[in-house]
Coordinates of C-alpha atoms in Angstrom, one line a residue:
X1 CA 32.9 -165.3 127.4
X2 CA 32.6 -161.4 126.2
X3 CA 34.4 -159.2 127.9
X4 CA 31.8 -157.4 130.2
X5 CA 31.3 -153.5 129.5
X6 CA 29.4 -152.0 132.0
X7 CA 27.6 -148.3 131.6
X8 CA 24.3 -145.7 132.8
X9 CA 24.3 -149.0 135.4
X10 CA 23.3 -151.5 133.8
X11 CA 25.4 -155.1 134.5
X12 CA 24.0 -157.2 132.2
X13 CA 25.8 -155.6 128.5
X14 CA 28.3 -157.9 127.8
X15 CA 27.5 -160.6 129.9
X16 CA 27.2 -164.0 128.4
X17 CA 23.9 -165.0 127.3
X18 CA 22.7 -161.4 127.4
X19 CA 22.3 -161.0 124.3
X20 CA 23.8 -157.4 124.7
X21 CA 27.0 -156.9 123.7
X22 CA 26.8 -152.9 123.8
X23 CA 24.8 -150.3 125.6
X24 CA 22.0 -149.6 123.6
X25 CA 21.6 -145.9 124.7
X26 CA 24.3 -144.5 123.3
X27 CA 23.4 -146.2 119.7
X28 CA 20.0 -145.2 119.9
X29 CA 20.6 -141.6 120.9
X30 CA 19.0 -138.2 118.5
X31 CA 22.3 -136.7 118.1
X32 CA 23.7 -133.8 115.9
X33 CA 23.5 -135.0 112.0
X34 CA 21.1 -137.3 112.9
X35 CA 19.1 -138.4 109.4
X36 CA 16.0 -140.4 110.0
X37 CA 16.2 -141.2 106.1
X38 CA 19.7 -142.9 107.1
X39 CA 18.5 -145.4 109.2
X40 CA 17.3 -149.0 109.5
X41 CA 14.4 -150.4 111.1
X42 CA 15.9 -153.7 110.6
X43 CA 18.6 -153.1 112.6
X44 CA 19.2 -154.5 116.6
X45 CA 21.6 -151.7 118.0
X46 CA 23.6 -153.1 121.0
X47 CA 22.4 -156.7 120.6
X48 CA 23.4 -159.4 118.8
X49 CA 21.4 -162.4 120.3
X50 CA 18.3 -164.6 119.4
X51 CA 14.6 -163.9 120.1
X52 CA 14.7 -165.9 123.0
X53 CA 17.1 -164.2 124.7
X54 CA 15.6 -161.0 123.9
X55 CA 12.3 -162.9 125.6
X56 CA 14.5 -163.2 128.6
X57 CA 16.2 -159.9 128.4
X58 CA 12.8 -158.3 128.3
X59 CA 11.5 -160.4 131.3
X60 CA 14.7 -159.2 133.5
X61 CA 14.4 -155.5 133.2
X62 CA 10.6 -155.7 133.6
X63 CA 11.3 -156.8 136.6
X64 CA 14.1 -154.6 137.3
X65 CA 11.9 -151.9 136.4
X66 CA 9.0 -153.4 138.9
X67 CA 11.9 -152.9 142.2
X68 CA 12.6 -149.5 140.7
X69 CA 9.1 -148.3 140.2
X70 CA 8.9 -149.7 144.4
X71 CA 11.7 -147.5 145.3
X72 CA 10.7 -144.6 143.3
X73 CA 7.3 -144.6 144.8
X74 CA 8.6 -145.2 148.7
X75 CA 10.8 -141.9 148.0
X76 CA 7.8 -139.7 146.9
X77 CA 6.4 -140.1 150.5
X78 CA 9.7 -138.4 152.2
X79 CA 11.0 -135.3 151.6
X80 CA 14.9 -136.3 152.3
X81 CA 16.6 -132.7 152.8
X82 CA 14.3 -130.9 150.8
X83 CA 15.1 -133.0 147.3
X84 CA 12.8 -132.8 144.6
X85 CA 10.5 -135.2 144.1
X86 CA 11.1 -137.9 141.2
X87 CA 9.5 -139.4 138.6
X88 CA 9.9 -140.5 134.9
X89 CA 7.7 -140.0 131.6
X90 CA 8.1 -141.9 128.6
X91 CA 6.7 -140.4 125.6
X92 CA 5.7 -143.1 122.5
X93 CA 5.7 -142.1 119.3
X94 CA 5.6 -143.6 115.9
X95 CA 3.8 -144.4 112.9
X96 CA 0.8 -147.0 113.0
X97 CA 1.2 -150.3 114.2
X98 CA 4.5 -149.7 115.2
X99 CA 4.6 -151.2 118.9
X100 CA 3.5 -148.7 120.9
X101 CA 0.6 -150.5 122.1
X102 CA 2.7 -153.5 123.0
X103 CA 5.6 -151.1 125.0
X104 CA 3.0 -150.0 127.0
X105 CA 2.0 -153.4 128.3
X106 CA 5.5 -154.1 129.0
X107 CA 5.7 -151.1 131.3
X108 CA 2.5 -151.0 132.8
X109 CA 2.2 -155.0 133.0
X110 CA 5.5 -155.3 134.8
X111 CA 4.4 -152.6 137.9
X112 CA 1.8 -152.2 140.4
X113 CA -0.3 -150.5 138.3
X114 CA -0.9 -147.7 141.2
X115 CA 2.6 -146.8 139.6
X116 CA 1.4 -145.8 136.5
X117 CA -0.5 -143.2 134.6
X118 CA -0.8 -143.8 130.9
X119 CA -2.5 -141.1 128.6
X120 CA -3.1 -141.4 124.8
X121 CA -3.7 -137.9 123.3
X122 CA -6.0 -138.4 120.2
X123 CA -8.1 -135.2 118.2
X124 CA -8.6 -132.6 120.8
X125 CA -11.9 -131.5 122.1
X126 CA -13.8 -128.1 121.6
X127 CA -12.6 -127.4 125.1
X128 CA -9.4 -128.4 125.1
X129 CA -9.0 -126.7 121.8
X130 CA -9.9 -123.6 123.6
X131 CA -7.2 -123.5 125.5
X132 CA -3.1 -123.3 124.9
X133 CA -2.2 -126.7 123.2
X134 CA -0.1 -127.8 126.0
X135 CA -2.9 -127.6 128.6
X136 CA -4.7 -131.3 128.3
X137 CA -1.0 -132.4 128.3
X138 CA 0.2 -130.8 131.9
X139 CA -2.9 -132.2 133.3
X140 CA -1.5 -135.9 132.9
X141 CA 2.4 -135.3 133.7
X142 CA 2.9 -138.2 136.1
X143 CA 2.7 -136.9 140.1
X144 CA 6.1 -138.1 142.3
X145 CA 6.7 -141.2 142.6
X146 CA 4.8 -142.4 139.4
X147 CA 6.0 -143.6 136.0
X148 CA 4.0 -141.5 133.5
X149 CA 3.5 -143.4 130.0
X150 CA 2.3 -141.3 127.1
X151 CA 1.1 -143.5 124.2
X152 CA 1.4 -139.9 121.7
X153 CA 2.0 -137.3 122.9
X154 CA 2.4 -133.7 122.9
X155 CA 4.2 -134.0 119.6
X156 CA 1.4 -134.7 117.6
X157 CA 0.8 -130.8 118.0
X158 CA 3.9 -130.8 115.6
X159 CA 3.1 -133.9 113.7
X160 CA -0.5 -134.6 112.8
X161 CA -1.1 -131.1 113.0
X162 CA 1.8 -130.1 110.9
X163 CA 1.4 -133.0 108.0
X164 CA -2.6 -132.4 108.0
X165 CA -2.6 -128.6 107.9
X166 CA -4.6 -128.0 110.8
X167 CA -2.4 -125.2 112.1
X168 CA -0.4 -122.6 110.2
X169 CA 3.5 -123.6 109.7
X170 CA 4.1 -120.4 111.7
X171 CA 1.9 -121.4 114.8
X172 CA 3.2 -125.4 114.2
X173 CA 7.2 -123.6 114.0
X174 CA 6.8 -121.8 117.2
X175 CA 5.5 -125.0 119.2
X176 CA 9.4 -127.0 118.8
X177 CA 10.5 -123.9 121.4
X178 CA 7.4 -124.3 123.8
X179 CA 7.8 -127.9 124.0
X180 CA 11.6 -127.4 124.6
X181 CA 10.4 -125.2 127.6
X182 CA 8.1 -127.2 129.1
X183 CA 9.8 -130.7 129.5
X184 CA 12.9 -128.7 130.5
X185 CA 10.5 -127.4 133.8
X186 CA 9.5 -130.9 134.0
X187 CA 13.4 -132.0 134.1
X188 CA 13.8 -128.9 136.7
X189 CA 11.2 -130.4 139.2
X190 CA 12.6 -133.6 139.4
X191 CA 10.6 -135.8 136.3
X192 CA 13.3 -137.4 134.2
X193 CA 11.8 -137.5 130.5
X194 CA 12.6 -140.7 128.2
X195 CA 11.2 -140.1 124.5
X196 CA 11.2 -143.2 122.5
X197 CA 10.3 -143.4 118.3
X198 CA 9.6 -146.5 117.5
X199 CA 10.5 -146.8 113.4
X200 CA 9.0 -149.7 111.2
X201 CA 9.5 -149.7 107.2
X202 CA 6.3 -148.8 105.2
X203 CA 6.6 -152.8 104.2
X204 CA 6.6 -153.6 108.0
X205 CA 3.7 -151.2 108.6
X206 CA 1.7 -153.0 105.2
X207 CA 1.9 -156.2 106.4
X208 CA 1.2 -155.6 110.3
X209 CA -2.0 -153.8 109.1
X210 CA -2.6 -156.7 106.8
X211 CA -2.5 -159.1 109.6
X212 CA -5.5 -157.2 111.4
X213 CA -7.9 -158.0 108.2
X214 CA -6.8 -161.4 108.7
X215 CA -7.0 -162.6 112.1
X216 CA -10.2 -162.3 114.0
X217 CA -8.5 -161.2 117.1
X218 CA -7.2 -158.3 115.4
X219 CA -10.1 -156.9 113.6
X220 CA -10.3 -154.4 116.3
X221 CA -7.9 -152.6 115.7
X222 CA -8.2 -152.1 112.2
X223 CA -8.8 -148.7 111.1
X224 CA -9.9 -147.0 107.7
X225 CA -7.3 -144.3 108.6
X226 CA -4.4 -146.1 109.3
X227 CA -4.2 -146.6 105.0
X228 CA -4.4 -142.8 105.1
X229 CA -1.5 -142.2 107.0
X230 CA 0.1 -144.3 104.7
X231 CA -0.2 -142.4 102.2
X232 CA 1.9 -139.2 103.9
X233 CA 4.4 -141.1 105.0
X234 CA 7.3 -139.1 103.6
X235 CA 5.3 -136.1 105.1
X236 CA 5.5 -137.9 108.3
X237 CA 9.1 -138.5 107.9
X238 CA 10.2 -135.0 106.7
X239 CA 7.8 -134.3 110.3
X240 CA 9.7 -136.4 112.4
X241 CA 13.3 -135.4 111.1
X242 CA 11.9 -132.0 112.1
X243 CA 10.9 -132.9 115.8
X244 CA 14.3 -135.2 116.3
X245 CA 16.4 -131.7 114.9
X246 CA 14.2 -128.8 117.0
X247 CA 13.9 -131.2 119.9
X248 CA 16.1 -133.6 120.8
X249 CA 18.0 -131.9 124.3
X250 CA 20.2 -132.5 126.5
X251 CA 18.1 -132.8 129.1
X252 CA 14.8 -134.8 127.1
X253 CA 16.6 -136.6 124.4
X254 CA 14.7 -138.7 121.7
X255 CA 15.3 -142.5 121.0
X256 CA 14.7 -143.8 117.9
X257 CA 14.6 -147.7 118.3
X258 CA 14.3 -149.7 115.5
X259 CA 11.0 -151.4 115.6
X260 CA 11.0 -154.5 112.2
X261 CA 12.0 -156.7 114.8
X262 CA 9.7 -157.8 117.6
X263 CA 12.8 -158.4 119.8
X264 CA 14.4 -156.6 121.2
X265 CA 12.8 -153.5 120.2
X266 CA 10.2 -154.5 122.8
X267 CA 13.1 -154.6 126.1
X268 CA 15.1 -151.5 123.8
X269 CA 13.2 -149.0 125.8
X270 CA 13.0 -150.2 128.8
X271 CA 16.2 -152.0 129.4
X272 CA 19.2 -151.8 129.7
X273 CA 20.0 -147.7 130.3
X274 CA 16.5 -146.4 130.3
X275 CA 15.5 -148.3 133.8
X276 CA 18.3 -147.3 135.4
X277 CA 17.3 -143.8 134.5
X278 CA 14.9 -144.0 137.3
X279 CA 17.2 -143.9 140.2
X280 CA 19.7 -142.5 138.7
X281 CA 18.2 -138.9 138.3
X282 CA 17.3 -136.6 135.7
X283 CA 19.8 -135.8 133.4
X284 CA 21.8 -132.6 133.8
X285 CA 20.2 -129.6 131.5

């Protein structure tokens, strides 16, 4: 049996059967020096176990995360010696077809969905436009109590916007500060902030979009400009390395979990540190 290694609360790392045999967190974690060019969508940080037990793995912290997101809610409706109110956002980006849809089932589908707010920031109005680019985006910040899911974000102000030349590089440069700003005021009133990248290989991407020309269940999602995106991925790449350097804090760090594999990049996010992250606190700034 492995030697059990416990951390951020989670008792299952190490345990036999897991299929964890390190903390994924830690592994996973923007940190200085980070290189996006460096790493390996392939890869399975922190676990070292089969599909099924990533199947299994996935199913425990989904429910884990369903008596969290109870307890989280039941403490919005006291105010316990004037303590902030909680709640968490997790912010999904990555390129096409990388699994953010799916992530986003496995968080909504495993709570009361009166525990969740999920918001999907696609091309701006005329009236949002009109307004500061964070101002559709404060409007959806999840309330106490709530788990806030962002399926893009924000960061496509500095992305799409960025690779596509729909802002000056001087307008696009001074966003990294503002955002830097505004989720550390969100970590200030009590919202802890989980950003997640999922990263698939240009091969990966090629042959998930492939797959919705060739089953009928999936022609829906197909879309013309998914094979334009394609074609600035190393623009989206350079962008990336770019938000993961200007924006990766102490206090809202990124996450860049490999994504080739279907498991565990699907539990990676939620499980093991993550859901602990929602009783545990915000972390420190």
């Amino acid at each position: 049996m492995v030697a059990t290694k416990k951390s951020h609360g989670s008792s299952r790392v190490g345990e036999a059967g897991s299929g964890w045999s390190e903390d994924p967190a830690p592994l996973l974690r923007v940190g200085a020096g980070f290189r996006l060019s460096e790493t390996d969508p392939d890869e399975t940080p922190g676990f070292d176990g089969k599909k099924s037990d990533g199947e299994r793995e996935l199913a425990i912290a989904a429910g884990a995360v369903d008596t969290l997101q109870e307890k989280l809610f039941a403490s919005s409706l006291f105010d316990r010696d004037g303590d902030q109110h909680r709640s968490l956002l997790l912010v999904l980006q990555g390129m096409d077809s990388s699994g953010k849809g799916g992530i986003v089932r496995h968080v909504v589908g495993s709570v009361d969905p009166q525990g969740v707010t999920h918001a999907s920031f696609k091309r701006p109005t005329k009236l949002e436009l009109s307004h500061d680019f964070l101002w559709r985006i404060r409007k959806r910040v999840p309330e106490p109590g709530k788990i806030g899911v962002f399926d893009r974000s924000h960061y496509e102000d500095v992305l799409a916007v960025k690779v596509l030349g729909l802002a000056s590089l001087e307008e696009v440069d001074g966003r990294y500060g503002t955002i830097n700003d505004f989720e550390h005021e969100l970590v200030e009133q009590g919202t802890t902030v989980v950003k997640v990248f999922l990263n698939i290989s240009p091969d990966e991407q090629k042959a998930r979009l492939g797959a919705r020309l060739e089953r009928a269940d999936k022609y829906w999602k197909y879309n013309p400009g998914d094979i334009d995106s394609r074609l600035l991925w190393n623009q989206y790449q350079d962008a990336y390395q770019t938000v993961f350097e200007r924006t990766s804090t102490e206090a809202a760090p990124w996450f860049v979990v490999p994504a080739n594999p279907r498991q565990p990049a699907g539990c990676a996010p939620i499980s093991p540190s993550p859901t602990s992250s929602i009783s545990s606190g915000p972390p420190a700034a």
